[in-house]
Coordinates of C-alpha atoms in Angstrom, one line a residue:
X350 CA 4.0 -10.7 14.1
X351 CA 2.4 -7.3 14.9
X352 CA 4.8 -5.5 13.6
X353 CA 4.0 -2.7 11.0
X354 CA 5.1 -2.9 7.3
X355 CA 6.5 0.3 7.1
X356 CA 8.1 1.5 10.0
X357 CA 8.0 4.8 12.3
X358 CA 11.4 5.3 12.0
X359 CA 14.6 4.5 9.4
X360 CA 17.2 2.4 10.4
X361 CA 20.4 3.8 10.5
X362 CA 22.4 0.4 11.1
X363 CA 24.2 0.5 8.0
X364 CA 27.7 0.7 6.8
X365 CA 27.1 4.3 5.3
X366 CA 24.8 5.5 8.4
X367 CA 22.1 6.3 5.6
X368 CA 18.3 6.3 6.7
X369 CA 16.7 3.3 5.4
X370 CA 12.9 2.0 5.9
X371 CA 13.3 -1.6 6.0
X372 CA 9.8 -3.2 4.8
X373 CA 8.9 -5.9 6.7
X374 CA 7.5 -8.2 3.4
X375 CA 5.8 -11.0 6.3
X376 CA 3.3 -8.1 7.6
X377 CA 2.7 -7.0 3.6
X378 CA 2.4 -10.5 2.4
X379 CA -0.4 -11.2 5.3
X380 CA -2.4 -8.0 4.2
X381 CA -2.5 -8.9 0.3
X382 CA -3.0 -12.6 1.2
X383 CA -5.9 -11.9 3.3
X384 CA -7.4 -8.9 0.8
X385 CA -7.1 -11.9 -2.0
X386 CA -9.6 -13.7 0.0
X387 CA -12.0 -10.8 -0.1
X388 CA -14.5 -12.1 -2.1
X389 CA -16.9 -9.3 -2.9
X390 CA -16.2 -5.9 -4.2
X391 CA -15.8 -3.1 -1.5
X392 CA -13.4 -2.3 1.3
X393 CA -9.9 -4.6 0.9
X394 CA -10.8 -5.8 -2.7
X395 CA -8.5 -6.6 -5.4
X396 CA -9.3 -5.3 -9.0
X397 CA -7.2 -6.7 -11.7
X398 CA -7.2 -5.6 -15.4
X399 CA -8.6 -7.9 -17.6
X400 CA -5.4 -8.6 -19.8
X401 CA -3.5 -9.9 -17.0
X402 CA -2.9 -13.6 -17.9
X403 CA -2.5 -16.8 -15.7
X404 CA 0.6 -16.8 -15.3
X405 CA 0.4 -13.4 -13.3
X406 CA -1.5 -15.0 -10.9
X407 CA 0.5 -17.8 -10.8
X408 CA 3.2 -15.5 -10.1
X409 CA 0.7 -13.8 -7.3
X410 CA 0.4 -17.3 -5.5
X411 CA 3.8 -18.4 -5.8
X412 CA 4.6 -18.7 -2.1
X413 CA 3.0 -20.1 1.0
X414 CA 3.2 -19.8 5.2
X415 CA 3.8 -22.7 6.9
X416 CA 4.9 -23.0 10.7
X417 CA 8.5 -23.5 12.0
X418 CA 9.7 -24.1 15.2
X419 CA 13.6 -22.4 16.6
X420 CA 14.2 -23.5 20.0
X421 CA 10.4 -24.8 20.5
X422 CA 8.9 -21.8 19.8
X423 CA 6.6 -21.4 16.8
X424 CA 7.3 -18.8 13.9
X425 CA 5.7 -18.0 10.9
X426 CA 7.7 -18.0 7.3
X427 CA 6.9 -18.0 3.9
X428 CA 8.4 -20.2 1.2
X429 CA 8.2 -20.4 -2.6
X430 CA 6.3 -23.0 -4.2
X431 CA 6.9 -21.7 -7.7
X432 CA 10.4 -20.8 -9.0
X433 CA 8.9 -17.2 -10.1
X434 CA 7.3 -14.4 -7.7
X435 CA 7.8 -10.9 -9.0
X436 CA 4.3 -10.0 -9.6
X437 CA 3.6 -10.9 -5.7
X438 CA 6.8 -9.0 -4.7
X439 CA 5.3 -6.1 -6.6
X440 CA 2.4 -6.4 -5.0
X441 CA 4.0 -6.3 -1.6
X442 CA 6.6 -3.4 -2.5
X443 CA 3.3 -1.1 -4.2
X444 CA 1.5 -2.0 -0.8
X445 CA 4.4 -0.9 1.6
X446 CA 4.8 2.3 -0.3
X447 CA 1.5 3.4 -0.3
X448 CA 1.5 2.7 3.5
X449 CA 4.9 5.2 3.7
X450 CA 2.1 7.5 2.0
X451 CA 0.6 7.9 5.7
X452 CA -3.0 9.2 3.4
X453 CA -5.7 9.9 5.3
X454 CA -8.3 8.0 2.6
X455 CA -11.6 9.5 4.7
X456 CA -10.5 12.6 3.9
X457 CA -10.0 12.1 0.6
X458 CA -12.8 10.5 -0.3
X459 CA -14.9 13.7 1.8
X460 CA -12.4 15.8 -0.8
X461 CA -13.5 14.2 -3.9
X462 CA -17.5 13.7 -3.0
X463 CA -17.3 17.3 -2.3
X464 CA -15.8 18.0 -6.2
X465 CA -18.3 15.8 -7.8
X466 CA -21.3 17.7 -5.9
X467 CA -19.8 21.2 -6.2
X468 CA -19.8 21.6 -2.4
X469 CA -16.3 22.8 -2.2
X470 CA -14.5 24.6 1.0
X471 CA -11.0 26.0 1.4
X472 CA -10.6 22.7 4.2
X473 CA -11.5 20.1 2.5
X474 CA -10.6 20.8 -1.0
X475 CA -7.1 22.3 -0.6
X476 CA -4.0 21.6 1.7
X477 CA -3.8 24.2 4.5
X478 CA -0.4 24.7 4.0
X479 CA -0.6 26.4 0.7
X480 CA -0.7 30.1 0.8
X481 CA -3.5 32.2 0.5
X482 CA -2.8 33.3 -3.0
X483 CA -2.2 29.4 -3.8
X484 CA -5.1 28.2 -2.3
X485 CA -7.6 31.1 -4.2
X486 CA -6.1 29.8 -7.3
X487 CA -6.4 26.3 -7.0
X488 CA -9.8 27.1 -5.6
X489 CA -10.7 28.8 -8.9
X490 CA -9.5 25.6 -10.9
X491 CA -11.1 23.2 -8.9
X492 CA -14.7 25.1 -9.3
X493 CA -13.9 25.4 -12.7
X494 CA -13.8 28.9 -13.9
X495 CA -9.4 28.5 -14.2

């Protein structure tokens, strides 16, 4: 509980000493569990195609949280209600990386308004890291005259 999905830092208790991100799937499953209950379209909605069939969502609702107690203390875990899950483990796996992503969506969304009404500055429409030269051409593209 409280814990972020993806973490700050890779573990690096392994056998091989490799840097590993372990996902912590309880945090994921509470995010996509509570977004499913969003109810009208806007921020934390869930848009599906319209050829996913019913056994996708089946798949998506396949497991539940009930309350355990170790030792007297209460802890939440999820268990499977249906034999199959992958289309909620893909759900929680495409959510976790997208968190790695770190994207900074206000931005982005200032970045793409500022496209589609041709308002377009060196800050907000290219990375400052590129290079000068870089960041003249991709200017050109973006503004349309490539």
């Amino acid at each position: 509980m409280g814990r972020p999905v993806w973490p700050k830092r890779p573990s690096k208790n392994n056998s091989g000493r490799l840097p590993l991100f372990l996902v912590r799937v309880d945090a994921a499953k509470d995010v996509v569990f509570g977004r499913l209950k969003v109810n009208q379209p806007g921020p934390g909605f869930c848009h599906f195609p319209a050829h996913y069939d019913d056994e996708y969502f089946h798949q998506l609702a396949a497991e539940r949280v009930i309350t355990r107690y170790r030792k007297g203390i209460p802890f939440r875990e999820y268990i499977k209600v249906r034999k199959r899950n992958e289309a909620l483990d893909l759900r929680v796996y495409s959510y976790a990386a997208f968190v790695s992503l770190n994207a900074d969506l206000h931005r982005i969304a200032e970045r793409d308004q500022a496209v589609l009404v041709g308002d377009v500055g060196n800050d907000v429409a290219t990375p400052r890291s590129a290079s000068p030269r870089r960041r003249a051409k991709q200017q050109n593209w973006v503004n349309g005259w490539r």
